[in-house]
Amino acid sequence: AEQAHRVVASYKPSKFDKKILLWTGRFKTEEEIPLRIPPEMLDKARNKARVKACYIMIGLSIIACFAVIASAKKAAARHESLTSLNLAKKAKWREEAALAAEAKTK
Protein backbone atom coordinates (compact mmCIF):
# COMPACT_ATOMS: atom_id res chain seq x y z
CA ALA A 1 0.00 0.00 0.00
CA GLU A 2 2.86 2.38 0.76
CA GLN A 3 4.48 1.74 -2.62
CA ALA A 4 1.39 3.02 -4.44
CA HIS A 5 1.86 6.47 -2.90
CA ARG A 6 5.52 6.76 -3.89
CA VAL A 7 4.98 7.90 -7.46
CA VAL A 8 7.86 9.91 -8.91
CA ALA A 9 6.44 13.31 -9.64
CA SER A 10 7.42 14.83 -12.95
CA TYR A 11 7.22 18.44 -14.01
CA LYS A 12 7.00 19.89 -17.49
CA PRO A 13 9.43 22.85 -17.54
CA SER A 14 8.31 26.16 -19.02
CA LYS A 15 10.49 28.28 -21.31
CA PHE A 16 11.73 30.26 -18.32
CA ASP A 17 12.52 27.06 -16.43
CA LYS A 18 14.49 25.84 -19.42
CA LYS A 19 16.48 29.09 -19.45
CA ILE A 20 17.25 28.62 -15.75
CA LEU A 21 18.37 25.04 -16.36
CA LEU A 22 20.65 26.24 -19.16
CA TRP A 23 22.00 29.24 -17.22
CA THR A 24 22.88 27.14 -14.19
CA GLY A 25 24.74 24.64 -16.38
CA ARG A 26 22.49 21.65 -15.76
CA PHE A 27 22.11 21.12 -19.52
CA LYS A 28 24.28 22.35 -22.40
CA THR A 29 21.54 22.96 -24.97
CA GLU A 30 17.78 23.31 -24.88
CA GLU A 31 17.39 20.12 -26.93
CA GLU A 32 19.02 18.09 -24.14
CA ILE A 33 16.28 19.07 -21.65
CA PRO A 34 13.74 16.22 -21.37
CA LEU A 35 10.01 16.87 -21.66
CA ARG A 36 9.52 16.07 -17.97
CA ILE A 37 12.01 16.63 -15.17
CA PRO A 38 11.92 15.92 -11.44
CA PRO A 39 10.85 18.91 -9.35
CA GLU A 40 13.98 18.50 -7.22
CA MET A 41 16.16 19.18 -10.26
CA LEU A 42 14.30 22.41 -10.97
CA ASP A 43 14.48 23.43 -7.30
CA LYS A 44 18.25 22.95 -7.28
CA ALA A 45 18.58 24.92 -10.52
CA ARG A 46 16.44 27.76 -9.14
CA ASN A 47 18.49 27.91 -5.95
CA LYS A 48 21.70 28.01 -7.96
CA ALA A 49 20.21 30.78 -10.14
CA ARG A 50 19.26 32.76 -7.01
CA VAL A 51 22.82 32.51 -5.72
CA LYS A 52 24.25 33.62 -9.08
CA ALA A 53 21.82 36.54 -9.22
CA CYS A 54 22.81 37.56 -5.68
CA TYR A 55 26.50 37.48 -6.59
CA ILE A 56 25.79 39.64 -9.64
CA MET A 57 23.85 42.14 -7.51
CA ILE A 58 26.66 42.23 -4.94
CA GLY A 59 29.16 42.96 -7.70
CA LEU A 60 26.98 45.71 -9.19
CA SER A 61 26.50 47.24 -5.72
CA ILE A 62 30.25 47.37 -5.17
CA ILE A 63 30.77 48.99 -8.58
CA ALA A 64 28.02 51.52 -7.78
CA CYS A 65 29.71 52.33 -4.45
CA PHE A 66 32.99 53.11 -6.19
CA ALA A 67 31.14 55.23 -8.77
CA VAL A 68 29.48 57.25 -5.99
CA ILE A 69 32.82 57.69 -4.22
CA ALA A 70 34.43 58.96 -7.44
CA SER A 71 31.51 61.31 -8.07
CA ALA A 72 31.67 62.66 -4.51
CA LYS A 73 35.41 63.31 -4.82
CA LYS A 74 34.84 65.26 -8.04
CA ALA A 75 32.07 67.28 -6.37
CA ALA A 76 34.33 68.00 -3.40
CA ALA A 77 37.04 69.20 -5.76
CA ARG A 78 34.49 71.65 -7.26
CA HIS A 79 33.56 72.70 -3.69
CA GLU A 80 30.00 71.44 -4.10
CA SER A 81 28.23 70.05 -1.08
CA LEU A 82 24.63 69.43 -0.12
CA THR A 83 24.85 72.21 2.45
CA SER A 84 26.01 74.82 -0.08
CA LEU A 85 23.41 73.68 -2.63
CA ASN A 86 20.62 73.87 -0.04
CA LEU A 87 21.74 77.33 1.12
CA ALA A 88 21.80 78.58 -2.47
CA LYS A 89 18.34 77.12 -3.13
CA LYS A 90 16.91 78.72 0.03
CA ALA A 91 18.47 82.08 -0.86
CA LYS A 92 16.84 81.87 -4.29
CA TRP A 93 13.47 81.08 -2.70
CA ARG A 94 13.82 84.03 -0.29
CA GLU A 95 14.64 86.33 -3.19
CA GLU A 96 11.64 85.09 -5.17
CA ALA A 97 9.40 85.53 -2.12
CA ALA A 98 10.70 89.08 -1.62
CA LEU A 99 10.04 89.93 -5.28
CA ALA A 100 6.54 88.44 -5.04
CA ALA A 101 5.87 90.49 -1.88
CA GLU A 102 7.05 93.68 -3.64
CA ALA A 103 4.83 92.92 -6.61
CA LYS A 104 1.81 92.53 -4.32
CA THR A 105 2.44 95.83 -2.56
CA LYS A 106 2.67 97.78 -5.83
XYZ file of C-alpha atoms in Angstrom:
106
model
C 0.000 0.000 0.000
C 2.862 2.380 0.761
C 4.479 1.738 -2.621
C 1.386 3.020 -4.438
C 1.859 6.468 -2.896
C 5.523 6.757 -3.892
C 4.982 7.900 -7.459
C 7.862 9.914 -8.914
C 6.444 13.314 -9.643
C 7.416 14.826 -12.947
C 7.223 18.442 -14.009
C 7.000 19.891 -17.494
C 9.432 22.854 -17.545
C 8.308 26.159 -19.020
C 10.488 28.276 -21.312
C 11.731 30.259 -18.317
C 12.516 27.063 -16.427
C 14.488 25.842 -19.422
C 16.479 29.086 -19.447
C 17.251 28.623 -15.755
C 18.367 25.035 -16.359
C 20.645 26.238 -19.161
C 22.002 29.240 -17.218
C 22.881 27.138 -14.193
C 24.741 24.637 -16.376
C 22.485 21.646 -15.763
C 22.113 21.123 -19.520
C 24.284 22.347 -22.396
C 21.542 22.960 -24.967
C 17.783 23.306 -24.875
C 17.395 20.119 -26.934
C 19.017 18.093 -24.139
C 16.283 19.072 -21.652
C 13.739 16.217 -21.370
C 10.012 16.868 -21.656
C 9.525 16.069 -17.974
C 12.014 16.626 -15.169
C 11.918 15.915 -11.440
C 10.850 18.911 -9.354
C 13.977 18.503 -7.218
C 16.159 19.182 -10.264
C 14.301 22.406 -10.970
C 14.477 23.433 -7.297
C 18.247 22.954 -7.278
C 18.583 24.921 -10.520
C 16.437 27.758 -9.139
C 18.489 27.906 -5.946
C 21.705 28.013 -7.964
C 20.213 30.781 -10.140
C 19.257 32.761 -7.014
C 22.818 32.509 -5.721
C 24.247 33.615 -9.082
C 21.823 36.540 -9.221
C 22.809 37.563 -5.681
C 26.499 37.483 -6.591
C 25.787 39.640 -9.641
C 23.850 42.140 -7.507
C 26.662 42.228 -4.935
C 29.157 42.965 -7.700
C 26.983 45.709 -9.189
C 26.504 47.241 -5.723
C 30.254 47.369 -5.168
C 30.765 48.986 -8.581
C 28.023 51.523 -7.783
C 29.713 52.333 -4.448
C 32.991 53.105 -6.195
C 31.141 55.233 -8.771
C 29.479 57.246 -5.987
C 32.820 57.694 -4.218
C 34.430 58.963 -7.437
C 31.508 61.311 -8.069
C 31.666 62.662 -4.509
C 35.407 63.310 -4.816
C 34.842 65.262 -8.037
C 32.068 67.280 -6.368
C 34.327 68.005 -3.398
C 37.040 69.204 -5.763
C 34.487 71.648 -7.263
C 33.564 72.705 -3.692
C 29.998 71.443 -4.105
C 28.230 70.050 -1.084
C 24.631 69.426 -0.123
C 24.848 72.210 2.447
C 26.007 74.816 -0.080
C 23.415 73.683 -2.633
C 20.616 73.875 -0.036
C 21.736 77.332 1.123
C 21.797 78.581 -2.475
C 18.343 77.121 -3.132
C 16.908 78.721 0.030
C 18.472 82.084 -0.857
C 16.843 81.874 -4.286
C 13.475 81.084 -2.696
C 13.819 84.033 -0.286
C 14.644 86.331 -3.190
C 11.640 85.086 -5.174
C 9.402 85.527 -2.119
C 10.703 89.085 -1.622
C 10.041 89.931 -5.283
C 6.544 88.443 -5.037
C 5.871 90.486 -1.882
C 7.054 93.676 -3.642
C 4.825 92.923 -6.611
C 1.809 92.525 -4.315
C 2.437 95.831 -2.556
C 2.674 97.776 -5.825
